[in-house]
């Protein structure tokens, strides 16, 4: 599991290292610069002309240090420095003075002359909280237009480290060399698009185990798949976890099939599908392993009895938004005594009844995509997209649910606890039914006894990794949702599960 830091947390670590352990900021700056230089030296770029763009903060100080080290190693280096000298930090001023004494060329303006082959961005660091405007914006646009390799120090200028937002212009990096920890802004779109390959360097930040308990943003890694439930020798289908899947309105069987097969493939022992009677024959022909229970008219007593059977419940895929579907969702939220995953139409129904989740309820996981989140929060999609981190966190806290906000980098927010940013997945997974498979994965892990607070982010990670794996077999354009299920099988086979 990897911790991801925001700007405040990283600043606290820096200050703790400097003030409580006596490691001078100049030492950290030198190590940071060496990390950038190491990237350049590992590539055949010795004959390149390198432009280092420096601002007035410590990110600029890093830039001056990079320029000085490269110059002394014989590289062709130029410096473009912006900002008043009087506004520079003392570390930045000191590094600038060394560069002046070494007579490294300073460029008054950075015109697109074609002479720069590598551009290093040390203009702004992770502390940026405002839109870049004026001469800085003009400069970034020129730099992005140049035919050059672009390297950002810590984070591309213009990308907000706390949430990955880019309110205006930003440096478009091919590589980002960051220090200590990756930042939240490296992982979330649109900022992620500006970072290129993110390279993490250890520069000697003092990081005690106890300090990590205050870090709220995390990303799962392949090693975390060890958390997946194993199979005990005396396990049987009844004790391996029982999923009740409420899915599929009249003649809408596909979502029920994909979610159910996803659940069974992930290891639960039994899947019972509660669906409209028009779906019965289709589901049984596609998915004979499922138990199918049908309705035509709503029968609350029947549904409550089914819920008593289950270890975990999923409701929503393909159920529509009819009055019967509304009654089903109401009953599940009101009477469920086991964890519930709500997806798709289940969320659209809840969006029309915003108070339903504020009633006492069992543990609930909601899995909206951007449009569904917009409906749930009564916000424009653009607002949700630009404020996804805060919107997801506030919804989870207000309604006391685990919120899985599906995106290119899916967020999983646990009320008053962790925020997981998913690093797995592929654009190939933007295909119909992918979300239904995810619902099945998460509810299956819960049914097998995993706490919803880890089943949700682990399910998201596994689902994304399965999509990556399957895309290598099928092609990016050729991937369909059922291929993701095959990807899960391949991952399990690889790990001996």
Short mmCIF file of C-alpha atoms in Angstrom, two decimals:
data_model
loop_
_atom_site.label_atom_id
_atom_site.label_comp_id
_atom_site.label_asym_id
_atom_site.label_seq_id
_atom_site.Cartn_x
_atom_site.Cartn_y
_atom_site.Cartn_z
CA UNK A 1 0.00 0.00 0.00
CA UNK A 2 1.37 3.37 -0.97
CA UNK A 3 0.67 6.62 0.84
CA UNK A 4 -0.12 9.68 -1.26
CA UNK A 5 0.39 13.10 0.28
CA UNK A 6 -1.20 16.48 -0.22
CA UNK A 7 0.80 19.70 -0.04
CA UNK A 8 0.13 20.31 3.65
CA UNK A 9 1.23 16.82 4.68
CA UNK A 10 4.39 17.04 2.59
CA UNK A 11 5.23 20.45 4.01
CA UNK A 12 4.83 19.08 7.54
CA UNK A 13 7.23 16.25 6.76
CA UNK A 14 9.76 18.68 5.29
CA UNK A 15 9.56 20.98 8.31
CA UNK A 16 9.82 18.08 10.72
CA UNK A 17 12.93 16.83 8.92
CA UNK A 18 14.55 20.28 8.97
CA UNK A 19 13.58 21.60 12.40
CA UNK A 20 13.32 18.46 14.54
CA UNK A 21 16.11 16.39 13.02
CA UNK A 22 18.44 19.13 11.87
CA UNK A 23 18.74 18.04 8.25
CA UNK A 24 19.24 21.34 6.46
CA UNK A 25 16.89 22.35 3.67
CA UNK A 26 19.95 22.91 1.48
CA UNK A 27 20.80 19.22 1.86
CA UNK A 28 17.28 18.19 0.82
CA UNK A 29 17.46 20.58 -2.13
CA UNK A 30 20.78 19.14 -3.26
CA UNK A 31 19.43 15.59 -3.11
CA UNK A 32 16.31 16.62 -5.01
CA UNK A 33 18.44 18.17 -7.73
CA UNK A 34 20.59 15.04 -7.94
CA UNK A 35 17.42 12.99 -8.44
CA UNK A 36 16.57 15.04 -11.54
CA UNK A 37 20.15 14.86 -12.81
CA UNK A 38 20.13 11.09 -12.38
CA UNK A 39 17.16 10.81 -14.77
CA UNK A 40 19.04 12.82 -17.41
CA UNK A 41 22.24 10.84 -16.99
CA UNK A 42 20.39 7.54 -17.37
CA UNK A 43 19.29 8.57 -20.86
CA UNK A 44 21.40 9.32 -23.95
CA UNK A 45 20.84 13.06 -23.72
CA UNK A 46 24.45 14.24 -23.30
CA UNK A 47 24.41 16.31 -26.49
CA UNK A 48 21.14 18.07 -25.67
CA UNK A 49 20.67 21.76 -24.91
CA UNK A 50 18.92 22.00 -21.55
CA UNK A 51 16.76 24.91 -20.40
CA UNK A 52 15.96 25.10 -16.69
CA UNK A 53 13.02 27.35 -15.80
CA UNK A 54 13.13 28.62 -12.21
CA UNK A 55 10.62 30.41 -10.05
CA UNK A 56 11.19 32.22 -6.76
CA UNK A 57 10.32 29.44 -4.29
CA UNK A 58 12.20 26.34 -3.25
CA UNK A 59 11.04 24.61 -6.43
CA UNK A 60 13.00 27.29 -8.24
CA UNK A 61 15.91 26.62 -5.89
CA UNK A 62 15.77 22.97 -6.95
CA UNK A 63 15.89 24.17 -10.55
CA UNK A 64 18.95 26.38 -10.01
CA UNK A 65 20.69 23.44 -8.30
CA UNK A 66 19.86 21.14 -11.23
CA UNK A 67 21.24 23.72 -13.68
CA UNK A 68 24.45 24.10 -11.67
CA UNK A 69 25.10 20.35 -11.37
CA UNK A 70 24.43 19.74 -15.07
CA UNK A 71 26.62 22.69 -16.07
CA UNK A 72 29.50 21.41 -13.98
CA UNK A 73 29.10 17.99 -15.60
CA UNK A 74 29.58 19.57 -19.01
CA UNK A 75 26.02 19.81 -20.26
CA UNK A 76 24.89 22.77 -22.35
CA UNK A 77 22.60 24.61 -19.92
CA UNK A 78 20.61 27.82 -19.89
CA UNK A 79 18.44 29.30 -17.13
CA UNK A 80 15.19 31.21 -17.48
CA UNK A 81 14.43 32.80 -14.10
CA UNK A 82 11.12 34.50 -13.35
CA UNK A 83 10.17 36.42 -10.24
CA UNK A 84 11.78 39.21 -8.28
CA UNK A 85 15.00 38.31 -6.48
CA UNK A 86 13.65 40.02 -3.37
CA UNK A 87 10.73 37.58 -3.34
CA UNK A 88 12.90 34.47 -3.52
CA UNK A 89 13.35 32.15 -0.56
CA UNK A 90 16.81 32.28 0.98
CA UNK A 91 17.61 28.82 -0.39
CA UNK A 92 16.54 29.87 -3.88
CA UNK A 93 18.60 33.07 -3.68
CA UNK A 94 21.68 31.12 -2.59
CA UNK A 95 21.38 28.65 -5.47
CA UNK A 96 20.89 31.52 -7.94
CA UNK A 97 24.03 33.26 -6.69
CA UNK A 98 26.11 30.14 -7.30
CA UNK A 99 24.76 29.89 -10.85
CA UNK A 100 25.66 33.55 -11.48
CA UNK A 101 29.20 33.05 -10.18
CA UNK A 102 29.63 30.01 -12.43
CA UNK A 103 28.48 32.22 -15.32
CA UNK A 104 25.74 29.85 -16.41
CA UNK A 105 23.85 31.66 -19.21
CA UNK A 106 20.61 33.33 -18.12
CA UNK A 107 17.91 33.85 -20.76
CA UNK A 108 15.87 37.03 -20.55
CA UNK A 109 13.10 35.51 -22.64
CA UNK A 110 12.31 31.95 -23.65
CA UNK A 111 11.50 32.23 -27.31
CA UNK A 112 10.75 29.14 -29.40
CA UNK A 113 14.01 29.17 -31.31
CA UNK A 114 14.24 25.40 -31.44
CA UNK A 115 17.56 25.40 -29.60
CA UNK A 116 16.29 23.73 -26.40
CA UNK A 117 16.02 19.94 -26.50
CA UNK A 118 15.23 19.40 -22.80
CA UNK A 119 13.14 21.71 -20.62
CA UNK A 120 13.15 21.38 -16.84
CA UNK A 121 10.27 22.97 -14.96
CA UNK A 122 11.15 24.46 -11.58
CA UNK A 123 8.68 27.32 -11.80
CA UNK A 124 6.12 26.42 -9.12
CA UNK A 125 6.03 23.53 -6.68
CA UNK A 126 3.36 21.65 -4.77
CA UNK A 127 2.30 24.72 -2.84
CA UNK A 128 0.59 26.40 -5.82
CA UNK A 129 -3.01 27.35 -4.97
CA UNK A 130 -3.94 29.74 -7.78
CA UNK A 131 -4.45 29.77 -11.52
CA UNK A 132 -1.32 30.64 -13.49
CA UNK A 133 -1.75 33.87 -15.42
CA UNK A 134 0.20 36.66 -17.12
CA UNK A 135 3.80 36.10 -18.14
CA UNK A 136 3.86 32.73 -16.41
CA UNK A 137 0.95 31.48 -18.51
CA UNK A 138 2.55 32.82 -21.68
CA UNK A 139 5.81 31.10 -20.80
CA UNK A 140 4.15 27.73 -20.13
CA UNK A 141 2.36 27.89 -23.46
CA UNK A 142 5.70 28.53 -25.22
CA UNK A 143 7.39 25.70 -23.36
CA UNK A 144 4.61 23.24 -24.19
CA UNK A 145 4.81 24.19 -27.87
CA UNK A 146 8.53 23.45 -28.10
CA UNK A 147 9.72 20.19 -29.64
CA UNK A 148 11.57 19.09 -26.52
CA UNK A 149 11.67 16.54 -23.72
CA UNK A 150 9.93 18.09 -20.70
CA UNK A 151 10.77 17.24 -17.09
CA UNK A 152 8.89 18.62 -14.07
CA UNK A 153 10.48 18.98 -10.64
CA UNK A 154 8.09 17.55 -8.00
CA UNK A 155 4.89 18.39 -9.92
CA UNK A 156 4.19 20.14 -13.22
CA UNK A 157 3.62 23.87 -12.70
CA UNK A 158 -0.12 24.57 -12.84
CA UNK A 159 -1.21 21.19 -11.44
CA UNK A 160 -2.64 21.40 -7.92
CA UNK A 161 -0.96 18.83 -5.68
CA UNK A 162 -4.02 18.40 -3.45
CA UNK A 163 -6.55 17.24 -6.05
CA UNK A 164 -5.00 17.14 -9.52
CA UNK A 165 -7.05 20.06 -10.76
CA UNK A 166 -5.68 22.35 -13.48
CA UNK A 167 -7.65 25.60 -13.40
CA UNK A 168 -5.64 27.17 -16.25
CA UNK A 169 -2.38 26.46 -18.03
CA UNK A 170 0.06 23.81 -16.85
CA UNK A 171 3.42 22.41 -17.87
CA UNK A 172 2.98 19.26 -19.96
CA UNK A 173 5.71 16.94 -18.67
CA UNK A 174 7.05 13.74 -20.15
CA UNK A 175 8.61 12.94 -16.76
CA UNK A 176 7.94 14.19 -13.25
CA UNK A 177 10.59 13.61 -10.60
CA UNK A 178 9.00 13.82 -7.16
CA UNK A 179 10.40 13.38 -3.68
CA UNK A 180 9.51 11.40 -0.57
CA UNK A 181 6.01 10.43 -1.65
CA UNK A 182 3.86 10.70 -4.72
CA UNK A 183 1.30 13.46 -4.38
CA UNK A 184 -2.46 13.20 -4.73
CA UNK A 185 -2.29 15.51 -7.75
CA UNK A 186 -0.05 13.05 -9.59
CA UNK A 187 -2.80 10.43 -9.45
CA UNK A 188 -6.00 12.31 -10.25
CA UNK A 189 -7.18 13.63 -13.59
CA UNK A 190 -6.70 16.03 -15.24
CA UNK A 191 -3.39 16.54 -13.41
CA UNK A 192 -2.32 12.99 -14.12
CA UNK A 193 -2.33 13.76 -17.84
CA UNK A 194 0.29 16.48 -17.29
CA UNK A 195 2.72 14.40 -15.23
CA UNK A 196 3.96 11.85 -17.73
CA UNK A 197 5.96 9.13 -16.00
CA UNK A 198 6.21 9.89 -12.28
CA UNK A 199 9.59 8.94 -10.81
CA UNK A 200 9.86 8.80 -7.01
CA UNK A 201 13.16 9.72 -5.35
CA UNK A 202 14.22 9.32 -1.71
CA UNK A 203 15.97 12.52 -0.61
CA UNK A 204 16.22 11.75 3.11
CA UNK A 205 12.88 13.00 4.42
CA UNK A 206 12.54 11.67 7.96
CA UNK A 207 9.40 9.57 8.03
CA UNK A 208 8.51 7.69 11.20
CA UNK A 209 5.83 5.01 11.16
CA UNK A 210 3.67 6.97 13.60
CA UNK A 211 3.46 9.93 11.23
CA UNK A 212 1.90 7.77 8.52
CA UNK A 213 -1.25 7.29 10.56
CA UNK A 214 -2.13 10.88 9.70
CA UNK A 215 -1.91 10.33 5.94
CA UNK A 216 -5.42 9.89 4.58
CA UNK A 217 -4.78 9.16 0.89
CA UNK A 218 -3.65 5.71 -0.20
CA UNK A 219 -3.17 3.62 -3.31
CA UNK A 220 -3.21 -0.16 -3.40
CA UNK A 221 -0.43 -2.16 -5.03
CA UNK A 222 -0.10 -5.72 -6.35
CA UNK A 223 1.18 -6.90 -2.99
CA UNK A 224 -2.19 -5.92 -1.49
CA UNK A 225 -3.83 -8.73 -3.46
CA UNK A 226 -2.56 -10.90 -0.60
CA UNK A 227 -5.58 -9.55 1.29
CA UNK A 228 -7.92 -11.50 -0.99
CA UNK A 229 -9.80 -14.28 0.82
CA UNK A 230 -8.22 -17.71 0.62
CA UNK A 231 -9.98 -21.06 0.41
CA UNK A 232 -10.08 -23.12 3.59
CA UNK A 233 -9.98 -26.89 3.24
CA UNK A 234 -13.35 -27.41 4.91
CA UNK A 235 -15.11 -24.67 2.90
CA UNK A 236 -18.41 -25.39 1.17
CA UNK A 237 -20.64 -23.34 -1.10
CA UNK A 238 -22.78 -22.24 1.82
CA UNK A 239 -19.89 -21.05 3.95
CA UNK A 240 -17.96 -19.43 1.08
CA UNK A 241 -20.37 -16.51 0.98
CA UNK A 242 -23.89 -16.03 -0.39
CA UNK A 243 -24.63 -13.07 -2.66
CA UNK A 244 -28.14 -11.81 -3.31
CA UNK A 245 -28.03 -9.84 -6.55
CA UNK A 246 -31.09 -7.73 -7.31
CA UNK A 247 -30.70 -6.84 -10.96
CA UNK A 248 -32.44 -6.71 -14.31
CA UNK A 249 -35.79 -5.16 -15.11
CA UNK A 250 -38.13 -6.63 -17.71
CA UNK A 251 -36.06 -8.09 -20.59
CA UNK A 252 -32.86 -6.49 -19.24
CA UNK A 253 -30.84 -9.58 -18.27
CA UNK A 254 -27.33 -8.53 -19.28
CA UNK A 255 -26.46 -6.53 -16.18
CA UNK A 256 -27.66 -9.34 -13.90
CA UNK A 257 -25.57 -11.87 -15.80
CA UNK A 258 -22.34 -9.81 -15.75
CA UNK A 259 -22.64 -8.81 -12.09
CA UNK A 260 -23.56 -12.34 -11.04
CA UNK A 261 -20.75 -14.00 -12.99
CA UNK A 262 -18.31 -11.40 -11.66
CA UNK A 263 -19.37 -12.23 -8.11
CA UNK A 264 -19.08 -16.00 -8.52
CA UNK A 265 -15.76 -15.72 -10.31
CA UNK A 266 -14.38 -13.72 -7.38
CA UNK A 267 -14.91 -16.65 -5.06
CA UNK A 268 -18.26 -16.47 -3.30
CA UNK A 269 -20.03 -19.81 -3.02
CA UNK A 270 -23.51 -18.96 -4.26
CA UNK A 271 -25.24 -16.22 -6.25
CA UNK A 272 -29.00 -15.81 -6.09
CA UNK A 273 -30.42 -13.38 -8.66
CA UNK A 274 -33.71 -11.64 -7.93
CA UNK A 275 -35.01 -10.39 -11.27
CA UNK A 276 -38.08 -9.88 -13.43
CA UNK A 277 -39.60 -13.14 -14.64
CA UNK A 278 -38.98 -12.16 -18.30
CA UNK A 279 -35.25 -12.61 -17.63
CA UNK A 280 -35.41 -16.10 -16.17
CA UNK A 281 -34.74 -18.21 -19.27
CA UNK A 282 -32.03 -15.92 -20.62
CA UNK A 283 -30.12 -15.85 -17.33
CA UNK A 284 -30.37 -19.58 -16.77
CA UNK A 285 -29.17 -20.32 -20.30
CA UNK A 286 -26.18 -17.97 -19.91
CA UNK A 287 -25.47 -18.63 -16.25
CA UNK A 288 -26.65 -22.06 -15.04
CA UNK A 289 -24.58 -21.72 -11.84
CA UNK A 290 -26.96 -19.00 -10.58
CA UNK A 291 -30.11 -19.47 -8.53
CA UNK A 292 -32.81 -17.36 -10.16
CA UNK A 293 -35.82 -16.06 -8.22
CA UNK A 294 -38.31 -13.98 -10.17
CA UNK A 295 -40.97 -11.37 -9.57
CA UNK A 296 -43.66 -9.80 -11.70
CA UNK A 297 -45.36 -7.75 -9.04
CA UNK A 298 -43.54 -6.52 -5.97
CA UNK A 299 -43.77 -8.79 -2.95
CA UNK A 300 -42.08 -7.24 0.09
CA UNK A 301 -42.31 -10.42 2.17
CA UNK A 302 -40.61 -12.46 -0.56
CA UNK A 303 -37.74 -9.97 -0.83
CA UNK A 304 -37.23 -9.73 2.93
CA UNK A 305 -36.97 -13.52 3.17
CA UNK A 306 -34.39 -13.56 0.37
CA UNK A 307 -32.37 -10.90 2.17
CA UNK A 308 -32.22 -13.06 5.29
CA UNK A 309 -30.47 -15.75 3.23
CA UNK A 310 -27.66 -13.52 1.99
CA UNK A 311 -24.19 -12.75 3.34
CA UNK A 312 -24.15 -9.57 1.21
CA UNK A 313 -26.56 -7.85 -1.16
CA UNK A 314 -26.12 -5.88 -4.38
CA UNK A 315 -28.97 -3.90 -5.87
CA UNK A 316 -29.33 -1.72 -8.92
CA UNK A 317 -27.76 -3.04 -12.13
CA UNK A 318 -30.39 -2.83 -14.86
CA UNK A 319 -33.42 -2.70 -12.54
CA UNK A 320 -34.78 0.49 -14.10
CA UNK A 321 -36.50 3.29 -12.23
CA UNK A 322 -40.10 2.05 -12.21
CA UNK A 323 -42.31 2.15 -9.13
CA UNK A 324 -41.51 -1.52 -8.49
CA UNK A 325 -37.78 -0.79 -8.66
CA UNK A 326 -38.31 2.06 -6.22
CA UNK A 327 -40.09 -0.24 -3.77
CA UNK A 328 -37.28 -2.78 -4.07
CA UNK A 329 -34.59 -0.22 -3.24
CA UNK A 330 -36.63 1.17 -0.34
CA UNK A 331 -37.06 -2.33 1.10
CA UNK A 332 -33.38 -3.18 0.79
CA UNK A 333 -32.22 -0.02 2.53
CA UNK A 334 -34.89 -0.36 5.22
CA UNK A 335 -34.56 -4.06 6.09
CA UNK A 336 -31.08 -5.24 5.10
CA UNK A 337 -29.02 -6.54 8.01
CA UNK A 338 -25.95 -7.41 5.93
CA UNK A 339 -23.76 -5.08 3.86
CA UNK A 340 -25.30 -3.69 0.67
CA UNK A 341 -23.73 -2.49 -2.58
CA UNK A 342 -25.89 -0.02 -4.52
CA UNK A 343 -25.13 0.67 -8.17
CA UNK A 344 -26.62 2.05 -11.39
CA UNK A 345 -30.42 2.43 -11.32
CA UNK A 346 -30.40 1.87 -7.57
CA UNK A 347 -28.48 5.14 -7.29
CA UNK A 348 -30.78 6.92 -9.72
CA UNK A 349 -33.73 5.92 -7.54
CA UNK A 350 -31.96 7.14 -4.40
CA UNK A 351 -31.18 10.45 -6.13
CA UNK A 352 -34.93 11.11 -6.23
CA UNK A 353 -35.19 10.35 -2.49
CA UNK A 354 -32.13 12.07 -1.02
CA UNK A 355 -33.16 11.36 2.57
CA UNK A 356 -33.25 7.58 2.24
CA UNK A 357 -29.55 7.10 3.02
CA UNK A 358 -29.81 9.29 6.10
CA UNK A 359 -32.07 6.74 7.76
CA UNK A 360 -30.40 4.15 9.99
CA UNK A 361 -28.93 1.47 7.74
CA UNK A 362 -26.43 -1.34 7.55
CA UNK A 363 -23.04 -0.83 5.90
CA UNK A 364 -23.59 0.48 2.39
CA UNK A 365 -21.25 0.87 -0.56
CA UNK A 366 -22.40 3.15 -3.38
CA UNK A 367 -20.66 2.98 -6.76
CA UNK A 368 -21.67 5.98 -8.89
CA UNK A 369 -20.05 7.18 -12.08
CA UNK A 370 -19.77 10.93 -12.64
CA UNK A 371 -23.30 11.43 -13.99
CA UNK A 372 -24.84 9.39 -11.18
CA UNK A 373 -22.80 11.34 -8.62
CA UNK A 374 -24.09 14.56 -10.14
CA UNK A 375 -27.65 13.36 -9.68
CA UNK A 376 -27.00 12.15 -6.13
CA UNK A 377 -25.54 15.50 -5.09
CA UNK A 378 -27.71 17.71 -7.33
CA UNK A 379 -24.62 19.24 -8.91
CA UNK A 380 -23.59 19.77 -12.55
CA UNK A 381 -21.35 17.02 -13.91
CA UNK A 382 -18.63 19.59 -14.61
CA UNK A 383 -18.62 20.62 -10.94
CA UNK A 384 -18.36 17.00 -9.79
CA UNK A 385 -15.54 16.37 -12.27
CA UNK A 386 -13.58 19.41 -11.11
CA UNK A 387 -14.16 18.75 -7.38
CA UNK A 388 -14.37 14.96 -7.35
CA UNK A 389 -12.23 14.48 -4.26
CA UNK A 390 -14.23 16.82 -2.03
CA UNK A 391 -17.59 15.77 -3.50
CA UNK A 392 -16.88 12.09 -2.88
CA UNK A 393 -15.59 12.71 0.63
CA UNK A 394 -18.48 14.96 1.64
CA UNK A 395 -21.11 12.55 0.30
CA UNK A 396 -19.58 9.61 2.13
CA UNK A 397 -19.39 11.53 5.40
CA UNK A 398 -22.84 13.10 5.17
CA UNK A 399 -24.60 9.81 4.38
CA UNK A 400 -22.27 7.45 6.28
CA UNK A 401 -21.64 5.25 3.28
CA UNK A 402 -18.54 4.07 1.47
CA UNK A 403 -18.47 5.98 -1.80
CA UNK A 404 -16.76 4.51 -4.88
CA UNK A 405 -16.68 7.31 -7.46
CA UNK A 406 -15.84 5.67 -10.79
CA UNK A 407 -13.47 7.61 -13.02
CA UNK A 408 -10.17 7.19 -14.85
CA UNK A 409 -8.67 7.13 -11.34
CA UNK A 410 -11.53 5.79 -9.22
CA UNK A 411 -11.89 7.16 -5.70
CA UNK A 412 -13.04 5.13 -2.71
CA UNK A 413 -13.87 7.23 0.34
CA UNK A 414 -14.40 5.72 3.79
CA UNK A 415 -16.27 8.07 6.17
CA UNK A 416 -13.86 9.79 8.57
CA UNK A 417 -11.10 7.43 7.44
CA UNK A 418 -9.12 6.73 4.30
CA UNK A 419 -9.41 7.86 0.71
CA UNK A 420 -8.13 5.32 -1.83
CA UNK A 421 -7.06 6.49 -5.27
CA UNK A 422 -7.02 3.63 -7.72
CA UNK A 423 -3.95 3.23 -9.91
CA UNK A 424 -5.05 0.17 -11.93
CA UNK A 425 -7.23 0.08 -15.01
CA UNK A 426 -7.19 0.83 -18.71
CA UNK A 427 -9.12 3.09 -21.11
CA UNK A 428 -10.24 -0.16 -22.74
CA UNK A 429 -12.56 -0.66 -19.75
CA UNK A 430 -14.79 2.21 -20.85
CA UNK A 431 -17.29 -0.31 -22.16
CA UNK A 432 -20.86 -1.30 -21.36
CA UNK A 433 -21.16 -3.68 -18.44
CA UNK A 434 -17.78 -2.92 -16.87
CA UNK A 435 -19.48 -1.29 -13.87
CA UNK A 436 -21.78 -4.30 -13.44
CA UNK A 437 -18.75 -6.57 -13.16
CA UNK A 438 -17.28 -4.23 -10.53
CA UNK A 439 -20.48 -4.46 -8.48
CA UNK A 440 -20.20 -8.23 -8.55
CA UNK A 441 -16.55 -8.15 -7.52
CA UNK A 442 -17.12 -5.90 -4.51
CA UNK A 443 -20.22 -7.68 -3.21
CA UNK A 444 -18.48 -11.05 -3.59
CA UNK A 445 -15.50 -9.97 -1.49
CA UNK A 446 -17.86 -8.68 1.19
CA UNK A 447 -19.89 -11.89 1.14
CA UNK A 448 -16.68 -13.85 1.77
CA UNK A 449 -16.17 -11.97 5.03
CA UNK A 450 -14.03 -9.04 3.99
CA UNK A 451 -14.81 -5.70 5.66
CA UNK A 452 -16.54 -3.35 3.18
CA UNK A 453 -13.93 -0.67 3.95
CA UNK A 454 -11.24 -2.82 2.32
CA UNK A 455 -13.43 -4.90 -0.03
CA UNK A 456 -14.47 -1.74 -1.90
CA UNK A 457 -10.99 -0.34 -2.72
CA UNK A 458 -9.50 -3.82 -3.20
CA UNK A 459 -12.37 -4.75 -5.51
CA UNK A 460 -11.76 -1.60 -7.55
CA UNK A 461 -8.04 -2.38 -7.78
CA UNK A 462 -8.62 -6.03 -8.75
CA UNK A 463 -11.23 -5.02 -11.34
CA UNK A 464 -8.85 -2.49 -12.90
CA UNK A 465 -5.94 -4.94 -12.92
CA UNK A 466 -8.18 -7.54 -14.55
CA UNK A 467 -9.06 -5.05 -17.25
CA UNK A 468 -5.38 -4.35 -17.89
CA UNK A 469 -4.64 -8.07 -18.05
CA UNK A 470 -7.54 -8.81 -20.39
CA UNK A 471 -6.71 -5.91 -22.72
CA UNK A 472 -3.30 -7.47 -23.36
CA UNK A 473 -5.09 -10.57 -24.65
CA UNK A 474 -7.92 -8.95 -26.60
CA UNK A 475 -6.65 -5.47 -27.66
CA UNK A 476 -7.64 -2.06 -26.32
CA UNK A 477 -10.56 -1.60 -28.71
CA UNK A 478 -11.70 -5.20 -28.54
CA UNK A 479 -12.25 -5.49 -24.79
CA UNK A 480 -15.79 -6.22 -23.59
CA UNK A 481 -17.03 -6.53 -20.01
CA UNK A 482 -16.98 -10.32 -19.93
CA UNK A 483 -13.27 -10.20 -20.81
CA UNK A 484 -12.68 -8.47 -17.46
CA UNK A 485 -14.03 -11.58 -15.75
CA UNK A 486 -11.51 -13.65 -17.69
CA UNK A 487 -8.85 -11.20 -16.51
CA UNK A 488 -9.83 -11.93 -12.92
CA UNK A 489 -9.34 -15.64 -13.54
CA UNK A 490 -5.89 -14.99 -15.01
CA UNK A 491 -4.86 -12.94 -11.99
CA UNK A 492 -6.08 -15.64 -9.60
CA UNK A 493 -4.24 -18.30 -11.58
CA UNK A 494 -1.04 -16.27 -11.50
CA UNK A 495 -1.29 -15.85 -7.73
CA UNK A 496 -2.30 -19.45 -7.04
CA UNK A 497 -5.78 -18.54 -5.76
#
